[in-house]
Short mmCIF file of C-alpha atoms and ligand atoms in Angstrom, two decimals:
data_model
loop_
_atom_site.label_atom_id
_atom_site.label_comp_id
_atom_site.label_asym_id
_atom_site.label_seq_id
_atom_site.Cartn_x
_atom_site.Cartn_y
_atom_site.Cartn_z
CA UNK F 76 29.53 15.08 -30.70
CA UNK F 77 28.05 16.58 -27.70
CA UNK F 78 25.91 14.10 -25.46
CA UNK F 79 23.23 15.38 -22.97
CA UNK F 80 21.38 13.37 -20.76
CA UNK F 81 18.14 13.45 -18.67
CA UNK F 82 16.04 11.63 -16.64
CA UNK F 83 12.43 11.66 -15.73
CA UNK F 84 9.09 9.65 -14.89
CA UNK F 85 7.09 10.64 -17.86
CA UNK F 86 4.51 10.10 -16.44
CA UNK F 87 0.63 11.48 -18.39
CA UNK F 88 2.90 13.24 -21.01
CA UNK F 89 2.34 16.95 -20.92
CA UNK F 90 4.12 20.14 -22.69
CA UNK F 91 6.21 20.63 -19.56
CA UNK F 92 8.15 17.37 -20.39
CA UNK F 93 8.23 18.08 -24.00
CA UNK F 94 9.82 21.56 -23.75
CA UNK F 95 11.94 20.12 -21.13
CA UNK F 96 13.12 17.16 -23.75
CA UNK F 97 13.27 20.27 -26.81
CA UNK F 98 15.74 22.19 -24.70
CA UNK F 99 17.78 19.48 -23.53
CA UNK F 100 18.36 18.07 -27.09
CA UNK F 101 19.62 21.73 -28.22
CA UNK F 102 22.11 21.57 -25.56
CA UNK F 103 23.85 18.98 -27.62
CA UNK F 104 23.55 16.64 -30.85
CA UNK F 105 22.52 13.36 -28.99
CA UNK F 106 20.00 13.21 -26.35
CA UNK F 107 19.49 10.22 -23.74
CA UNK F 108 16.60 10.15 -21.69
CA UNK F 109 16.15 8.12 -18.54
CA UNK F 110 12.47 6.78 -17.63
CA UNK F 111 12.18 5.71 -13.97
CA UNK F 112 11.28 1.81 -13.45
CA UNK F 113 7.96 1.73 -11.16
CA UNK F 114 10.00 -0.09 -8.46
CA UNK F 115 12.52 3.17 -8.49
CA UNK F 116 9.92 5.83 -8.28
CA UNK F 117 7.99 4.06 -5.78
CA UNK F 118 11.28 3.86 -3.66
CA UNK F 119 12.01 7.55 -4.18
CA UNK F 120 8.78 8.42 -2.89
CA UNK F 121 6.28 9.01 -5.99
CA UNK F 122 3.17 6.11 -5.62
CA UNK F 123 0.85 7.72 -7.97
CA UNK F 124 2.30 7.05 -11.28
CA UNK F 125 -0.81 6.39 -13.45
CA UNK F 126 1.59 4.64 -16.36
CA UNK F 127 3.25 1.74 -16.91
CA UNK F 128 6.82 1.71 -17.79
CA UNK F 129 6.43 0.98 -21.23
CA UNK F 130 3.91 3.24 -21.56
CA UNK F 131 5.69 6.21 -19.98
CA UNK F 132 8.91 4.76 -22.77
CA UNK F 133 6.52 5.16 -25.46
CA UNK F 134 5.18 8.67 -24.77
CA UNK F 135 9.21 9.69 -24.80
CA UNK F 136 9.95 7.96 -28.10
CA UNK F 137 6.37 9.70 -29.27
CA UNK F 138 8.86 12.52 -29.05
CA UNK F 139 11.11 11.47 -31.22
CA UNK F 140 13.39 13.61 -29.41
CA UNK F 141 15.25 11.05 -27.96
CA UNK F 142 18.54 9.57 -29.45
CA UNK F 143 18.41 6.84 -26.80
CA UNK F 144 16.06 6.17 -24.41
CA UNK F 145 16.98 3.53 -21.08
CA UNK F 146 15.15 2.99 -17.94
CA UNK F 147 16.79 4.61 -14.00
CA UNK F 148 16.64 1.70 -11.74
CA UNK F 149 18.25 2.63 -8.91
CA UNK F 150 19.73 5.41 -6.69
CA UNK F 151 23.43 7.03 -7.94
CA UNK F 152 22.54 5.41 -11.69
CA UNK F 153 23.45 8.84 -12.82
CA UNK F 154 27.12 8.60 -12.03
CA UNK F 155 27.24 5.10 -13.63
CA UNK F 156 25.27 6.15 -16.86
CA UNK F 157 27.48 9.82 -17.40
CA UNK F 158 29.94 7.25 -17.01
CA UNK F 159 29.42 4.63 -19.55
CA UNK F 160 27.96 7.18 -22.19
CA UNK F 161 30.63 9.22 -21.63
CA UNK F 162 28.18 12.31 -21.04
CA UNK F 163 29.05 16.21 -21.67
CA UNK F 164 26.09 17.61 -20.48
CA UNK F 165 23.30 16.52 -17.63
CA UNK F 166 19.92 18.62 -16.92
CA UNK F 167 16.98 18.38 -15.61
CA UNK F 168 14.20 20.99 -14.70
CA UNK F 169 14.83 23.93 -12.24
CA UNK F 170 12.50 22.41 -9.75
CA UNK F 171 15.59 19.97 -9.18
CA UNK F 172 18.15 23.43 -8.88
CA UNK F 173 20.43 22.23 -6.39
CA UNK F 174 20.15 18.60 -6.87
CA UNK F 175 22.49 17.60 -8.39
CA UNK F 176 25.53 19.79 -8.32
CA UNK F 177 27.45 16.95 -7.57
CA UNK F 178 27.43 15.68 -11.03
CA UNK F 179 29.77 18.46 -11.83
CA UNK F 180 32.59 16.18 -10.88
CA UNK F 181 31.61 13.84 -14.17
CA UNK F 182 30.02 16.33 -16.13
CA UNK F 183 28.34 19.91 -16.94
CA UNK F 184 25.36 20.35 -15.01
CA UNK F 185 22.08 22.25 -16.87
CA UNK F 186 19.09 23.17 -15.04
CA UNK F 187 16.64 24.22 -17.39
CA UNK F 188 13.46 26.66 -16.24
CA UNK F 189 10.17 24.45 -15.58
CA UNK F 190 7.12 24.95 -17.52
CA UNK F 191 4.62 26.81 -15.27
CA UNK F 192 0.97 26.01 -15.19
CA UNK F 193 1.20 21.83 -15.47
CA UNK F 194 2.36 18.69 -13.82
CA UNK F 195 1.19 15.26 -14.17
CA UNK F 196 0.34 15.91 -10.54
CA UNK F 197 -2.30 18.21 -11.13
CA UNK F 198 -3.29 15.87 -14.70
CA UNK F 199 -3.56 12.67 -12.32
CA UNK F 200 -5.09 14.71 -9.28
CA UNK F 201 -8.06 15.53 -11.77
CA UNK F 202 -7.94 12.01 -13.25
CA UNK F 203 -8.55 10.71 -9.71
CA UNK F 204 -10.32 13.22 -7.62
CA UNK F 205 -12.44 11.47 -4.73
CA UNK F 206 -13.31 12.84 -1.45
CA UNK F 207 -13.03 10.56 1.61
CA UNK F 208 -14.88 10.55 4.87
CA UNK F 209 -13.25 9.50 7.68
CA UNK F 210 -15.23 7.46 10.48
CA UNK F 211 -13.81 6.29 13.35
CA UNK F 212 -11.68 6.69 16.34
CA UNK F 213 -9.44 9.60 17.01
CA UNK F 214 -5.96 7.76 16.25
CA UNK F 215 -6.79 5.85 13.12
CA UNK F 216 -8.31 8.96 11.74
CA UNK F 217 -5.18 11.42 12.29
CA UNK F 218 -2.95 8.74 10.53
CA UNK F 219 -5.66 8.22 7.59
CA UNK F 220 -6.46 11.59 7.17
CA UNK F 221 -2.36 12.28 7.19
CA UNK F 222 -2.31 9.55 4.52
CA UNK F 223 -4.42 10.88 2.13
CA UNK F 224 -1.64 14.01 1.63
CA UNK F 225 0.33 11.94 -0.07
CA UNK F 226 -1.92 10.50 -2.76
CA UNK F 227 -2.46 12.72 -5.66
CA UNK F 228 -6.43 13.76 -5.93
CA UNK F 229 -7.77 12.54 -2.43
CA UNK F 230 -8.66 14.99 -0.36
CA UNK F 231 -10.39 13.99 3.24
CA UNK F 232 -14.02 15.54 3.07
CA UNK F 233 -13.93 15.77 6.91
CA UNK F 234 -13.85 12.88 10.35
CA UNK F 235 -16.15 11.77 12.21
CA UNK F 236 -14.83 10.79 15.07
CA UNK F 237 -16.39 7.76 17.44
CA UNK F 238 -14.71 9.09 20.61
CA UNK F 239 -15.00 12.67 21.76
CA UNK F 240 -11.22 12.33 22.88
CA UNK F 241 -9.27 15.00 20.70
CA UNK F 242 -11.85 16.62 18.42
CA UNK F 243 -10.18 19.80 19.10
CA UNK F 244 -6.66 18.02 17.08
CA UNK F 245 -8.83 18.27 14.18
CA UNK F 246 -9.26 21.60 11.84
CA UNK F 247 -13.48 22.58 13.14
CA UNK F 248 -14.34 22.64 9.36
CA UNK F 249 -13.20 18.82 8.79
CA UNK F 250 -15.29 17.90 11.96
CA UNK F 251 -18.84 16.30 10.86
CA UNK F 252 -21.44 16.21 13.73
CA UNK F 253 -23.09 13.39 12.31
CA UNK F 254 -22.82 10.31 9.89
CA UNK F 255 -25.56 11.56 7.00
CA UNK F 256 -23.54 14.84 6.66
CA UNK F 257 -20.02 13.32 6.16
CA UNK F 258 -21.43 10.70 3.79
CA UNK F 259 -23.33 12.86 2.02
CA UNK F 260 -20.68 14.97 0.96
CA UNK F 261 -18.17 12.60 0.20
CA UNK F 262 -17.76 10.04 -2.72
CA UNK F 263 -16.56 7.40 -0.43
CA UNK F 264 -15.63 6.51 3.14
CA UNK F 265 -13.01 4.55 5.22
CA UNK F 266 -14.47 3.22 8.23
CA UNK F 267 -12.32 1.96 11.29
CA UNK F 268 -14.60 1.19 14.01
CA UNK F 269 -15.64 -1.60 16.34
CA UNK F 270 -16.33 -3.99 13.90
CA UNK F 271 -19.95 -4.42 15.65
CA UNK F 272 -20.80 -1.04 14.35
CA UNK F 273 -19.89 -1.39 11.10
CA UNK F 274 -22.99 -3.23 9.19
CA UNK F 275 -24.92 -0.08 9.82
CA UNK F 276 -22.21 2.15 8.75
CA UNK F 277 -21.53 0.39 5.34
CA UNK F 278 -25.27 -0.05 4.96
CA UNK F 279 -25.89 3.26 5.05
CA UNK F 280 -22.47 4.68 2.43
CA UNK F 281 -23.66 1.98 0.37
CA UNK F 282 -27.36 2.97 0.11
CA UNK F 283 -26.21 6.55 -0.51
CA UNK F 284 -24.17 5.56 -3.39
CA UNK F 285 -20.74 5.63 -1.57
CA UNK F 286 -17.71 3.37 -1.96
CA UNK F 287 -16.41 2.08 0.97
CA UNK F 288 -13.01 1.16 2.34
CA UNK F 289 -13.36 -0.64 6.15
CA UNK F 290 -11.26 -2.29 8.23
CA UNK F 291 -11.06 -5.85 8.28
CA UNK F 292 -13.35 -7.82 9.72
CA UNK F 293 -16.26 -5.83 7.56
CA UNK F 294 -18.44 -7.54 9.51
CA UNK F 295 -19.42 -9.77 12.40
CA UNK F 296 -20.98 -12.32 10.87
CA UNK F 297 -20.96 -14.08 7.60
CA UNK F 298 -25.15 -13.09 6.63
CA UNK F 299 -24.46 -9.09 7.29
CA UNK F 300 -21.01 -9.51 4.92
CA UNK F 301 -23.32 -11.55 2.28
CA UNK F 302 -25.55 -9.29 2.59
CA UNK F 303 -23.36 -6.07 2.13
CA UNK F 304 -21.44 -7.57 -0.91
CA UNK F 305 -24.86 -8.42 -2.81
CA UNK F 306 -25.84 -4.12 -2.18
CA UNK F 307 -22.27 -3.53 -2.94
CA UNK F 308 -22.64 -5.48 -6.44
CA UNK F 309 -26.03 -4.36 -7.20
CA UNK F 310 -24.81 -0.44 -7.36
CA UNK F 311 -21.55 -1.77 -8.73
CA UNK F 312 -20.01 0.40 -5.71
CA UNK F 313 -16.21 -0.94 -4.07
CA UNK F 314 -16.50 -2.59 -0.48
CA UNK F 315 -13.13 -3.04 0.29
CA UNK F 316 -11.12 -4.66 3.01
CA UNK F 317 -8.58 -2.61 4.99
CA UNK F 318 -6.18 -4.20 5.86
CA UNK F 319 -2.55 -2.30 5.20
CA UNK F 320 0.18 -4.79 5.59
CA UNK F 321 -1.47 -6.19 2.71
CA UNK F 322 -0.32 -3.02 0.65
CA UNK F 323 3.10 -2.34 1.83
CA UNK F 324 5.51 -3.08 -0.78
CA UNK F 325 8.19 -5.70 1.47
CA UNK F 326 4.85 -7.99 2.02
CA UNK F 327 4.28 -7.90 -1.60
CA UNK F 328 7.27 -9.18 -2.50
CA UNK F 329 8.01 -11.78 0.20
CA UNK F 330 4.91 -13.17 -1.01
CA UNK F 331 6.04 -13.17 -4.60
CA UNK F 332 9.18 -15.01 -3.48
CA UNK F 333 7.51 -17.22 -1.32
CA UNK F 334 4.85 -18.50 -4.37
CA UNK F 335 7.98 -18.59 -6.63
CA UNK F 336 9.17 -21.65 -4.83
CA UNK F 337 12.63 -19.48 -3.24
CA UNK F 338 12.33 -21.44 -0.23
CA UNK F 339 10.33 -24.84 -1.44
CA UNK F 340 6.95 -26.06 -0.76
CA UNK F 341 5.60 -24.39 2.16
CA UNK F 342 5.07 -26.62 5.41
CA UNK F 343 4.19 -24.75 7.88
CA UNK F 344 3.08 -20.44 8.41
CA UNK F 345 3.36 -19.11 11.89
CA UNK F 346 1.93 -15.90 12.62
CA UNK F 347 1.79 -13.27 15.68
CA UNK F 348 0.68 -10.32 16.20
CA UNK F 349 0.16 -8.68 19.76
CA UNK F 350 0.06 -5.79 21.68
CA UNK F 351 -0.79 -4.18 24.92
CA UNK F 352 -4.33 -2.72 24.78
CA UNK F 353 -3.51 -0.49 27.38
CA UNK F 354 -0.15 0.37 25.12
CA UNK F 355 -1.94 0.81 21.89
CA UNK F 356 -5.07 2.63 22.08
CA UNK F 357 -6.68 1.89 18.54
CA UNK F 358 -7.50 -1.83 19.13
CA UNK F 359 -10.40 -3.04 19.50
CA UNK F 360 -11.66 -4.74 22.69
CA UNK F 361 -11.43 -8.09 20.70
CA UNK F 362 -7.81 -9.26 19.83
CA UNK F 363 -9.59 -11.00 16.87
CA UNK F 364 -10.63 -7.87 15.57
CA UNK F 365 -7.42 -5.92 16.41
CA UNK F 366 -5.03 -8.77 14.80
CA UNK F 367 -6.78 -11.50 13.35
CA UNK F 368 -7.20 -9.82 9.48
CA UNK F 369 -3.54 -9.53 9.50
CA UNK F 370 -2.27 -12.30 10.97
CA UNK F 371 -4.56 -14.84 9.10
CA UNK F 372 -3.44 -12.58 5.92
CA UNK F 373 -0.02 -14.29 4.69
CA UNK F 374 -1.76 -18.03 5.44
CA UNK F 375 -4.45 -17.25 3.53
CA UNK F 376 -2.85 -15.11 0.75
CA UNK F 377 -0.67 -18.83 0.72
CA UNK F 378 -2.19 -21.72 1.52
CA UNK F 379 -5.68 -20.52 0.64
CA UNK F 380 -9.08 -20.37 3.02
CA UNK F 381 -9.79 -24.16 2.12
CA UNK F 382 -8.12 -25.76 5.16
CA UNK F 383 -9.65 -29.44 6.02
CA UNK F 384 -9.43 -28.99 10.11
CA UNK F 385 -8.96 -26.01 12.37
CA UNK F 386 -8.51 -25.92 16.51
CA UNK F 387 -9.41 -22.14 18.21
CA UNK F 388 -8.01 -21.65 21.57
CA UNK F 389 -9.44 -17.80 23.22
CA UNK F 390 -9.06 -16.51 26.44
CA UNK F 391 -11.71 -14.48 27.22
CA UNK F 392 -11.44 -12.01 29.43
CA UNK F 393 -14.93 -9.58 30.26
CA UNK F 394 -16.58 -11.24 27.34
CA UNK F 395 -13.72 -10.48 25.15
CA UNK F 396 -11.13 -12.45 23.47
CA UNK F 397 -8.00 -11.12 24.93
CA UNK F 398 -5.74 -14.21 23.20
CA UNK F 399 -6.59 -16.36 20.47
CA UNK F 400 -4.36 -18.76 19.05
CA UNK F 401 -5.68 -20.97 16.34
CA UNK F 402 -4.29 -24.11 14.47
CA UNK F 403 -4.91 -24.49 10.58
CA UNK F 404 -4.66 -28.14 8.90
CA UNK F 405 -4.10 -28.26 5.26
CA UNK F 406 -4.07 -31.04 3.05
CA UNK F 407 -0.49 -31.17 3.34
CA UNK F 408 0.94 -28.24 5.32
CA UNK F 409 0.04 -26.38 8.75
CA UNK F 410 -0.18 -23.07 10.31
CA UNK F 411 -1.34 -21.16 13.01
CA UNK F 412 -1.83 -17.47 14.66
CA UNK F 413 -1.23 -16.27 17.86
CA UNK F 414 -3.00 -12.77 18.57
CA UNK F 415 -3.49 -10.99 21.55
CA UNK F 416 -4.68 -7.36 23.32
CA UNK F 417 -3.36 -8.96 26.54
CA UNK F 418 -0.39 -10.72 26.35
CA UNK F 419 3.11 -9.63 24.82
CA UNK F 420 4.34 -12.00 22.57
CA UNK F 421 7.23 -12.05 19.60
CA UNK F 422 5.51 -10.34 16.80
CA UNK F 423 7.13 -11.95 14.19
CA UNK F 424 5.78 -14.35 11.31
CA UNK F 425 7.62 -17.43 9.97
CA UNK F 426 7.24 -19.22 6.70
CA UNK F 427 8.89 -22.74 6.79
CA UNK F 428 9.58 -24.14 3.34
CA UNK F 429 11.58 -27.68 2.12
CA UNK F 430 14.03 -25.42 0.95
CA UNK F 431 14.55 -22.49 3.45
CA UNK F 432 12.64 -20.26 5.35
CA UNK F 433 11.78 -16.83 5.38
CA UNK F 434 11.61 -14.93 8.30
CA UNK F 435 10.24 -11.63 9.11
CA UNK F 436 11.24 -9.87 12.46
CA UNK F 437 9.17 -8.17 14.84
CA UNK F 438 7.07 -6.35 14.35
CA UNK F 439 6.19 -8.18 11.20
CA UNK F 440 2.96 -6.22 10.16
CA UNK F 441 4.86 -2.92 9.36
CA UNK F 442 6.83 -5.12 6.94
CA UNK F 443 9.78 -3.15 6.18
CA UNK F 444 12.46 -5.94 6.21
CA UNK F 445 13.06 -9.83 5.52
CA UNK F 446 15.54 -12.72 5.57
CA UNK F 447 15.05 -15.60 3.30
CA UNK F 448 17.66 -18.43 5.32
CA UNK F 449 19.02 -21.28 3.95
CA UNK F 450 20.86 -24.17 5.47
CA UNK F 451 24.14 -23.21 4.19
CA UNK F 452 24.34 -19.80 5.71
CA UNK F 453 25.88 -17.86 2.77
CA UNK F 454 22.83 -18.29 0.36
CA UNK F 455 20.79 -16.05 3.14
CA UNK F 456 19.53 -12.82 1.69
CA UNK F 457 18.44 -9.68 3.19
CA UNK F 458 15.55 -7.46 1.67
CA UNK F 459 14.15 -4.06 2.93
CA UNK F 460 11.82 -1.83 1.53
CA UNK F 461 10.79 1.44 2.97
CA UNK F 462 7.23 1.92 4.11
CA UNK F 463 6.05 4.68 4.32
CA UNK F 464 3.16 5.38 6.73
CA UNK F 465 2.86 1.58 7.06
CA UNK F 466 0.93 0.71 3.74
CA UNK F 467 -1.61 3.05 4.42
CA UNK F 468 -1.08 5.74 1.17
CA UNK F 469 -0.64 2.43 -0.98
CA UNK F 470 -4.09 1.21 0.40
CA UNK F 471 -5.34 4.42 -0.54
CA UNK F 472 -3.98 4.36 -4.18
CA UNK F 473 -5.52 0.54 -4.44
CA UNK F 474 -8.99 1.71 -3.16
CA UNK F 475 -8.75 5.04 -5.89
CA UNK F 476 -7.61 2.71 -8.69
CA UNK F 477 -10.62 0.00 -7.73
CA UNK F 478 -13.12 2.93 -7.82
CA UNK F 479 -11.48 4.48 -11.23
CA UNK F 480 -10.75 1.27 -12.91
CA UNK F 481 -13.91 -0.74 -11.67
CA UNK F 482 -11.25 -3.79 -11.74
CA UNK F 483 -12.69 -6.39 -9.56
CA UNK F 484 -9.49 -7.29 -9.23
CA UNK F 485 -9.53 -7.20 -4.98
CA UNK F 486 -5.72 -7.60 -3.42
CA UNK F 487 -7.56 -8.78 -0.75
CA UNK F 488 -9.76 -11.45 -2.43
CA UNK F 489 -13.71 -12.03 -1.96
CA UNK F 490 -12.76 -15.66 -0.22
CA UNK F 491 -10.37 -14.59 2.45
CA UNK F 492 -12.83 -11.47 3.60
CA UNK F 493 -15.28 -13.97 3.72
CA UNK F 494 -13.28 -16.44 5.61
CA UNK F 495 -12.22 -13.69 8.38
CA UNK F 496 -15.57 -13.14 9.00
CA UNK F 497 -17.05 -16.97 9.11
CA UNK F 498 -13.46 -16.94 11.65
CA UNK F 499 -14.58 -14.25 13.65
CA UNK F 500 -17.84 -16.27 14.45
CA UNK F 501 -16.44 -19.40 15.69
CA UNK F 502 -13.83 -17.11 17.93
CA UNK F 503 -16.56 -15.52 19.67
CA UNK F 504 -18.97 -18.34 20.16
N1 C2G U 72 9.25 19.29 -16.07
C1 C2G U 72 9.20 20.61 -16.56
N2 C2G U 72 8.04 21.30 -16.46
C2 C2G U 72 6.95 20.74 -15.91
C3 C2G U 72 6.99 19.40 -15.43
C4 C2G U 72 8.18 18.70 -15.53
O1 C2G U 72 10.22 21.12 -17.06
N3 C2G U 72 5.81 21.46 -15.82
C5 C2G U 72 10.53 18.57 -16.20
C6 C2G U 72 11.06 18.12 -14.85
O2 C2G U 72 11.78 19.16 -14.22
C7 C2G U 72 11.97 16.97 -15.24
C8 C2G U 72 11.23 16.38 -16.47
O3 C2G U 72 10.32 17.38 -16.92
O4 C2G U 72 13.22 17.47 -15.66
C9 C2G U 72 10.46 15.13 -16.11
O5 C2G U 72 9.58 15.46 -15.04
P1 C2G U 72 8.89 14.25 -14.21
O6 C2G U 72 8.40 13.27 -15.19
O7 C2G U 72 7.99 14.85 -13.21
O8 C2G U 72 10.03 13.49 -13.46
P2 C2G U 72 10.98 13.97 -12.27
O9 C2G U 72 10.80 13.05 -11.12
O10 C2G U 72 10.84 15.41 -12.02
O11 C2G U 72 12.34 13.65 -13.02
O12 C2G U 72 16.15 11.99 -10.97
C10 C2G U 72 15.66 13.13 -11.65
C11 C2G U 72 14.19 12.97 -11.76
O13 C2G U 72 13.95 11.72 -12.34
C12 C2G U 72 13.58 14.08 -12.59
#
């Protein structure tokens, strides 16, 4: 008997995959086939798979091509699998020529021709096509704009930029001279701004009929944000909060961890986030407004916006808050932030539990790494998970899947935008 293998997402099943699965049964009398876990193709780089798992299992076994059928978890799973099966043949598609030669040591290496003329790229990138406008300053907009690349069916309908610093970095045609022409022509926008500007600037997307992705704080007060939502609601449009640690995949799961009880109750959440203004160009005046969205984000994402007593401390500095640090009470735990334009501090956040601790190393918001310590030393662990452009493409896939799927299902939830806002008053009063 003559066992072939292959591996593949699966993703939107097409003919490509099915002549691909035809050809690599002939090859032999038993087929395997490999379906990537989510957590495996998101590591490896591919954040746009529209299907589940199971679902991508299913359209394999709709096949019935498939002798076997188990899931590729991890990097070099190959080698282990060719192994165990005891595998004659691999293959794979010729876009992968070259690959994997190196599986010649265990076993013959196929690569069979590709199927031109469809990919589930091109099937997801006209499942999901939206157009994004870009508003804001020149910095935030390179990296968005860069962003977008990587998502399957955005495509940047042009920048408008807030400072006339660099226009020149940007291709003429994506430059918009003014706000109504970039809206117009796009079906949504991301707005990064002074957070004092941006009432009118989501007022006038939504009114045009245009979703809208903006960075946290939305607004400066609570009555614009009420007001906002209710439009927002009324044309069933997205107004979403941008904040992108909140997408990146290490915060994700330290949070999971940290609401499964790894390290006990939580006590107490200690939070900092600072940086030179001078050093880092696309903060805002405020520190509140550079910082606070993400620092408050982990003690609100776990203890809630319901705390029963709070203490702000600001230095202001030329009407602006240049440090804030502010003290949370809960009914039974504590926390606090510490952000600042104009002081350097240890950018790291702490979560103190009955149990352990986890601990997440400077600079915390870019989440790529965390320890969860115990008290006996050997029970630490170590996690990292590569991020990619800092959360931002993630965001972007979140926003496109809140517009497709009309979920209301917010990662960052109705209360805590809210609560950064009604926060943002009582810091600048
Ligand atoms: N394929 C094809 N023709 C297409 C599209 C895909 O022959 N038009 C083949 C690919 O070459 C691959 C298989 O179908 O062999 C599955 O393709 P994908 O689901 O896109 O997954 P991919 O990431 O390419 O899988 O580690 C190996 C990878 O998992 C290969």
């Amino acid at each position: 008997m003559t066992t072939v293998i292959t591996y593949g997402t699966f993703d939107l099943m097409h003919r490509g995959h099915v002549r691909l699965l035809e050809r690599a049964k002939s090859l032999g009398d038993y087929l395997i086939v490999g379906v990537t876990s989510d957590n495996f193709d998101k590591e490896r780089g591919k954040i746009n798979v529209s299907q589940t798992l199971l679902e991508r299992v299913e359209n394999v076994k709709s096949t019935c091509l498939a002798d076997k059928i188990i899931v590729e978890e991890y990097e070099g799973q190959k080698i282990d699998d060719i192994i165990k099966y005891n595998v004659d043949i691999f293959t794979v598609g010729s876009d992968w020529e070259g690959k994997f030669d190196y599986l010649n040591e265990y076993c013959k290496v196929v690569y069979l021709d590709r199927t031109k003329g469809v990919s589930s790229t091109e099937i997801r990138s006209d499942n999901n096509a939206l157009t994004i406008g870009i508003i804001g300053n020149y910095n935030m907009a390179v990296k968005f704009a860069r962003e977008c690349n990587f998502v399957n069916g955005i495509t940047v309908s042009g920048v408008y930029l807030t400072d006339d610093r660099n226009k020149e970095m940007f291709d003429n045609d994506l430059i918009a001279d003014n706000l109504d022409t970039l809206i117009d022509k796009s079906d949504a926008i991301y707005i990064s701004t002074q957070p004092v500007n941006h009432y009118q600037e989501i007022k006038l997307a939504l009114q045009r009929n245009k979703h809208v992705l903006c960075e946290s704080p939305i607004t400066i007060n609570t009555e614009q944000l009420n007001e906002l939502l209710d439009l927002a609601n009324r044309k069933k449009l997205i107004l979403m909060d941008s904040i992108k640690t909140a997408h990146s995949i290490a915060y994700q799961r330290l949070l999971l961890l940290v609401k499964g009880r790894t390290i006990g109750d939580v006590i107490s959440i200690d939070s900092v986030c600072t940086s030179l203004k001078s050093a880092n160009p696309i903060s805002w005046d405020s520190s509140y407004d550079s910082w606070g969205p993400t620092a408050l984000l982990p003690i609100f994402q776990i203890f809630g916006t319901q705390y029963e007593d709070i203490s702000i401390f600001t230095k202001k500095e030329n009407g602006n808050d240049s440090f804030t640090k502010i003290a949370f009470k809960y009914h039974d735990s504590v926390a606090s932030i510490k952000v600042g334009n104009g002081i350097k501090s240890e950018g790291e956040l702490l979560i103190s539990g009955t149990k352990g601790y986890a601990y997440v190393p400077a600079p915390w918001w870019k989440a790529e790494y965390f320890e969860i310590r115990f008290e006996d030393q050997n029970e630490n662990k170590k996690y990292y998970f590569k991020n990619d452009g800092e959360g931002i493409r993630y965001e972007i896939v979140a926003f496109q899947d809140l517009i497709k799927n009309r979920t209301n299902y917010y990662y960052i939830s109705r209360n805590i935008s809210k609560k950064i806002v009604e926060l943002r008053e009582k810091v600048m009063e």
